[in-house]
Short mmCIF file of C-alpha atoms and ligand atoms in Angstrom, two decimals:
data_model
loop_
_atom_site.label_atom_id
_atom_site.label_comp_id
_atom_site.label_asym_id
_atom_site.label_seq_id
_atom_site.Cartn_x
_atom_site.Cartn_y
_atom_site.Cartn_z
CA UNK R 1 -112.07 22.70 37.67
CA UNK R 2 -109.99 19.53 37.34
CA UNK R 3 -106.02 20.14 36.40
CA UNK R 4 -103.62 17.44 35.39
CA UNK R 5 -101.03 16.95 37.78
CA UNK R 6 -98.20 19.56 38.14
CA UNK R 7 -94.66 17.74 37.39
CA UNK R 8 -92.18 19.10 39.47
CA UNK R 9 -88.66 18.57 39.09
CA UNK R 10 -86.39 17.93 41.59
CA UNK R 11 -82.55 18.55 41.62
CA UNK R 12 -80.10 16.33 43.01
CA UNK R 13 -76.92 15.30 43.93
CA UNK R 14 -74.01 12.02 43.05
CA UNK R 15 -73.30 10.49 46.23
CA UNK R 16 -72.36 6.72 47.63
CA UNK R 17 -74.72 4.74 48.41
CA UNK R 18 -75.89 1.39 49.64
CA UNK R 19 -78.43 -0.70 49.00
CA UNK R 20 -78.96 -4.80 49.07
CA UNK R 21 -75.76 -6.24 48.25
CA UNK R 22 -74.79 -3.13 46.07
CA UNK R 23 -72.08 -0.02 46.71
CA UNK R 24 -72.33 2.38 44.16
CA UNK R 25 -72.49 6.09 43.13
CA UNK R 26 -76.49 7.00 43.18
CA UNK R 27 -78.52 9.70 41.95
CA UNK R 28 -80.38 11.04 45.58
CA UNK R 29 -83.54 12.42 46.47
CA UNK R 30 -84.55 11.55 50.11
CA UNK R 31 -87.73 10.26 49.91
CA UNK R 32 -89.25 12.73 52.30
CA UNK R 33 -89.16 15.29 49.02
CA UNK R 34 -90.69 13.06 46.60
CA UNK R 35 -93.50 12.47 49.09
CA UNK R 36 -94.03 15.71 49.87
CA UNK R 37 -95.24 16.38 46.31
CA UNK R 38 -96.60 12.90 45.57
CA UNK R 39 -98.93 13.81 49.00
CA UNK R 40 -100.12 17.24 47.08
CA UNK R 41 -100.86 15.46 44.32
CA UNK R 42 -98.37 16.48 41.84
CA UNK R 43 -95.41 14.27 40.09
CA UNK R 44 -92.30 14.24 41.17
CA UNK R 45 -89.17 13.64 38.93
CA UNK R 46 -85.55 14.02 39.64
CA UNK R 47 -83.18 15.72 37.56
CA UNK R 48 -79.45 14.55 37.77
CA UNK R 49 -76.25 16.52 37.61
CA UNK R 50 -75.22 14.88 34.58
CA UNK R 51 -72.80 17.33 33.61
CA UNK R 52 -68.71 17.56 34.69
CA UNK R 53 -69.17 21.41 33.17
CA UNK R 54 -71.63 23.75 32.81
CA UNK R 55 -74.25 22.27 30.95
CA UNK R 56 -75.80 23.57 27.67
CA UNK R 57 -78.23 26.35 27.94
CA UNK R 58 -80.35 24.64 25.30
CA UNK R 59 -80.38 21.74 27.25
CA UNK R 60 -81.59 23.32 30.57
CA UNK R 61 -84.12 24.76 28.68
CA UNK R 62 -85.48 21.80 27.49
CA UNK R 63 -85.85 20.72 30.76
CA UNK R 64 -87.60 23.81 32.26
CA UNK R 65 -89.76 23.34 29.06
CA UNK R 66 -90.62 19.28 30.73
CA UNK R 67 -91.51 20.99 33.95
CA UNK R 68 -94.30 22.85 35.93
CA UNK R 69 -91.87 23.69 38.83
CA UNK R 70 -88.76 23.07 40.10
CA UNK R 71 -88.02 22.27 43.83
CA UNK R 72 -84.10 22.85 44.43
CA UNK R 73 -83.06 20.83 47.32
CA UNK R 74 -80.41 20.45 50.20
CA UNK R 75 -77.49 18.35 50.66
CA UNK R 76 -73.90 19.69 51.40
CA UNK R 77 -72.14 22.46 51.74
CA UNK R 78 -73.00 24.79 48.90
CA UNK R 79 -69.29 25.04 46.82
CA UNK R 80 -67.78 21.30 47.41
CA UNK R 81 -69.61 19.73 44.68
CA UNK R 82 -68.59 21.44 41.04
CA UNK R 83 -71.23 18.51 39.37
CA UNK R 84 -73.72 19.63 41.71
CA UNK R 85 -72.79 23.44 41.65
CA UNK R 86 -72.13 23.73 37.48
CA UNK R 87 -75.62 22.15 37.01
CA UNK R 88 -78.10 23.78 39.61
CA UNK R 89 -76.73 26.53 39.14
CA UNK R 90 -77.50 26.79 35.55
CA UNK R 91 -81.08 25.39 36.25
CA UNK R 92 -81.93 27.86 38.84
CA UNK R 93 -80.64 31.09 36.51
CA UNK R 94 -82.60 29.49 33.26
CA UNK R 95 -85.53 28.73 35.64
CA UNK R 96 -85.52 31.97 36.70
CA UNK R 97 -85.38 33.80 33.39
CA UNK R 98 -87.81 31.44 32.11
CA UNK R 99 -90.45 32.35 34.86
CA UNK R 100 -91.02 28.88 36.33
CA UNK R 101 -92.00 28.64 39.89
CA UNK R 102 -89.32 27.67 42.40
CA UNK R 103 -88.76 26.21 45.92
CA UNK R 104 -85.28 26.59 46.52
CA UNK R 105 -84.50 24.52 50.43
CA UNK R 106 -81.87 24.55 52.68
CA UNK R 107 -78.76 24.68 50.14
CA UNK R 108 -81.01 25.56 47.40
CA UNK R 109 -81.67 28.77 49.12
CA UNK R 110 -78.29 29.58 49.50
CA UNK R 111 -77.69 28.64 46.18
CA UNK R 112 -80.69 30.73 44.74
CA UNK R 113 -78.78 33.57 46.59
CA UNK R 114 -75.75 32.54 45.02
CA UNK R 115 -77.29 33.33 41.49
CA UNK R 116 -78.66 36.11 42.12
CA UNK R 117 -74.89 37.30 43.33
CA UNK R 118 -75.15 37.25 47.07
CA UNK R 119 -72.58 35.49 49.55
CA UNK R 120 -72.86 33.17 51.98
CA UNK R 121 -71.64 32.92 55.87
CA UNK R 122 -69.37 29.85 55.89
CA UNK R 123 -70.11 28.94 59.54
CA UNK R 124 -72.80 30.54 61.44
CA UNK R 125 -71.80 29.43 64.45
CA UNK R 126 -68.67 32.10 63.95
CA UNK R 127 -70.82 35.11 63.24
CA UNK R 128 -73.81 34.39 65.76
CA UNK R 129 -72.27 32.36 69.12
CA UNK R 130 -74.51 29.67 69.35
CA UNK R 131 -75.14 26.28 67.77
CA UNK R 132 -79.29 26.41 67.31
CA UNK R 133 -79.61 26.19 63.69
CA UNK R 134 -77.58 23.02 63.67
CA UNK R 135 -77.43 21.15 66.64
CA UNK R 136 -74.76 18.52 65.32
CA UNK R 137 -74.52 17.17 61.77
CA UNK R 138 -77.02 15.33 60.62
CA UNK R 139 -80.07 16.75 63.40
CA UNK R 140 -82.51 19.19 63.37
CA UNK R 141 -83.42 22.15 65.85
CA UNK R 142 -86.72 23.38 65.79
CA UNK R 143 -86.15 27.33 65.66
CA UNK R 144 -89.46 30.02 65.77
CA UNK R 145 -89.20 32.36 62.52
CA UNK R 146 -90.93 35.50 62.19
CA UNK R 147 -92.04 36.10 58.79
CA UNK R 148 -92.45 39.54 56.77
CA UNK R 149 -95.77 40.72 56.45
CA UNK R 150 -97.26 41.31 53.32
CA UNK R 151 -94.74 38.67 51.75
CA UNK R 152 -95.99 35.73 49.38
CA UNK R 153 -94.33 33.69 52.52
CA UNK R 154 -96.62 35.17 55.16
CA UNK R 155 -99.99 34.66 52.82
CA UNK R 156 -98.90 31.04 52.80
CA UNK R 157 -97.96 29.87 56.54
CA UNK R 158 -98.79 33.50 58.15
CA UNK R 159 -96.56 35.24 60.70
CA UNK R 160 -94.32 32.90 62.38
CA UNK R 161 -93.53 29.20 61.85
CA UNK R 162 -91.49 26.48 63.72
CA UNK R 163 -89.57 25.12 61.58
CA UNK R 164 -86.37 22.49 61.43
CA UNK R 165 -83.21 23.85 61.53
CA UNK R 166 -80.08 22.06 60.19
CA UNK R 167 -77.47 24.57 58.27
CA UNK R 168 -74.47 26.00 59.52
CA UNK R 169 -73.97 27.79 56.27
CA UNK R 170 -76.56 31.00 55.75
CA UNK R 171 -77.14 34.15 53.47
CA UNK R 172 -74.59 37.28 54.35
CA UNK R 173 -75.24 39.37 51.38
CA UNK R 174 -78.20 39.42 49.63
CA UNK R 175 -78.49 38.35 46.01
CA UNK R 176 -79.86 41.62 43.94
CA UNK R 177 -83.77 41.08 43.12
CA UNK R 178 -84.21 39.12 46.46
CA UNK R 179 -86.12 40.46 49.47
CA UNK R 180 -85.81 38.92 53.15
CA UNK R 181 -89.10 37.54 54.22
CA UNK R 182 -88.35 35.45 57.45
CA UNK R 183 -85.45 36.15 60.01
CA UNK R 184 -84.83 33.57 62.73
CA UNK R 185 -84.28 36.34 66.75
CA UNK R 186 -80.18 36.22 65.84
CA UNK R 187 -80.92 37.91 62.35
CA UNK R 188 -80.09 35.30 60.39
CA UNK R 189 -81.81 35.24 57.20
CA UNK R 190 -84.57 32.24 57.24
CA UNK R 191 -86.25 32.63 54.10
CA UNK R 192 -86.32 35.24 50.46
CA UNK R 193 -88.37 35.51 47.93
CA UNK R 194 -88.63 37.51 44.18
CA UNK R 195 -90.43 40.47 44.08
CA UNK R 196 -93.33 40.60 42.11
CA UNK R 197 -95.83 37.66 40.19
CA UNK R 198 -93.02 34.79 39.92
CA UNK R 199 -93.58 32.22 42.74
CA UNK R 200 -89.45 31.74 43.83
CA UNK R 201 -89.19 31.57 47.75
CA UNK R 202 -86.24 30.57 49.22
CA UNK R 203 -86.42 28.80 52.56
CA UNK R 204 -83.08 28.03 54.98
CA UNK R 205 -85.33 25.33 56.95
CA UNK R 206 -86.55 21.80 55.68
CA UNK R 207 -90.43 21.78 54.52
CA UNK R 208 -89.86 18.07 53.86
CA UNK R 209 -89.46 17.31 56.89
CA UNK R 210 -92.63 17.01 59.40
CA UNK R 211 -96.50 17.78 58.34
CA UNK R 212 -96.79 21.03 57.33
CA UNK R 213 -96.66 20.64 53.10
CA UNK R 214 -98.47 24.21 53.16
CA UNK R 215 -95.24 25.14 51.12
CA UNK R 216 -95.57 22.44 48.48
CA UNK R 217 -99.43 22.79 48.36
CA UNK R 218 -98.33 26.64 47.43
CA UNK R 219 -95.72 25.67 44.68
CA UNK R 220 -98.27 23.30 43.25
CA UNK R 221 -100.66 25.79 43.37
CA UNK R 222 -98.75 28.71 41.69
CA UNK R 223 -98.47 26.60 38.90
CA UNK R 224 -102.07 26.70 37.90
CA UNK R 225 -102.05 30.15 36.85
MN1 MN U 1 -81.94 28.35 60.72
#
C-alpha cells in the first residue's frame, strides 16, 4: 500500500549565524536531521521558537494538528535558552497528550525527561570520573549501549548499539511514565521510552549522525498506524 509522505516536524533553536556576506540571528536545523528524514522518505519542516513566553496551547495544538511526528532535537545545555525551553517544552507536553509520535535526541531527551518531571545531572563528568560521553565540546565518542529487552528500542536496533556520544548533561531522576531502555557500562541512562502503544523514545546519543536511520525509518513508520 502506497502512503503519502509523513511530515515531521522538527524543533529548533535562535542562534548566530553566518552565511555569504550575512551575520544574523538564524532559525537552525543541522542539515544532518533534515536528511535523515528526507533519506526515509518523509518531509521535514522546522518549527521555530517563536515565542519570548510560553506559547498558546491553542497554538501548539495547531501545530501538532500540521504534523505526523515530531523529532525534538539537540543543541545546548538544556535550561540556558528560555525561547528554546518555554516553546519545546510546551510542544513536547501537548505532543504528548495529543498522542503524536516522538523522537526526542540528545537535549530533547533530557528535555522529554524534563516534562515528564525528572532532573538532570549537570555534568557527568562529576558523577561518573571519566570524560567518554563527551570527549571535548563539539566531538563525538563512540560508546557501546546495551539496550532493554523487550523495549520498542530493542525491536528496532536489537540489543546493543554503538552509538555517538556528545553530552555532558544526562537523566538523574526519571520523569514519571518513562522507563529506561538503554544504559551506557557507567549507568548512565542512554535512552527512555513511554510505556505502552505511543511511539516516544528518548535517545541521549545522535541518530543523525552516521548511517544507521533505523530510528527515523521507525518514527516514520509508527506513523502509519
Ligand atoms: Mn552517552
Amino acid at each position: 500500500m502506497n502512503f503519502p509522505p509523513a511530515i515531521i516536524g522538527l524543533s529548533s533553536y535562535y542562534q548566530e549565524a553566518k552565511w555569504g556576506s550575512w551575520e544574523r540571528q538564524a532559525s537552525l536545523v543541522p542539515t544532518s536531521y533534515l536528511n535523515s528524514i528526507s533519506g526515509c522518505g518523509a518531509i521535514p519542516i522546522i518549527l521555530p521558537p517563536y515565542s519570548e513566553s510560553k506559547p498558546p496551547i491553542q497554538e501548539i495544538e495547531r501545530v501538532i494538528q500540521a504534523i505526523d511526528a515530531l523529532v525534538l532535537i539537540g543543541g545546548d545545555d538544556y535550561g540556558i535558552n528560555k525561547y528554546r525551553d518555554f516553546y519545546e517544552l510546551t510542544l513536547c507536553e501537548a505532543a504528548i497528550n495529543k498522542g503524536l509520535s516522538i523522537l526526542a535526541i540528545c537535549r530533547g531527551h533530557q528535555l522529554l525527561n524534563v516534562v515528564c518531571g525528572g532532573s538532570l545531572y549537570t555534568h557527568i563528568p562529576d558523577v561518573v570520573g571519566h570524560t567518554r560521553h563527551q570527549p571535548a565540546p563539539g566531538h563525538f565518542h563512540e560508546n557501546l549501549v546495551e539496550i532493554v529487552e523487550d523495549s520498542r528500542l530493542s525491536s528496532i536496533l536489537g540489543e546493543r548499539s554503538l552509538v555517538k556520544c556528545s553530552h555532558h548533561q544526562a537523566i538523574d531522576r526519571l520523569g514519571d511514565g518513562l522507563r529506561v531502555v538503554a544504559n551506557f557500562e557507567d549507568g548512565i541512562i542512554e535512552a527512555v521510552e513511554i510505556t505502552g502503544d505511543q511511539f516516544v523514545i528518548g535517545v541521549q546519543w545522535h541518530p543523525e549522525e552516521g548511517d544507521d536511520k533505523r530510528l527515523f525509518e521507525a518514527l516514520i513508520e509508527s506513523t502509519r498506524n
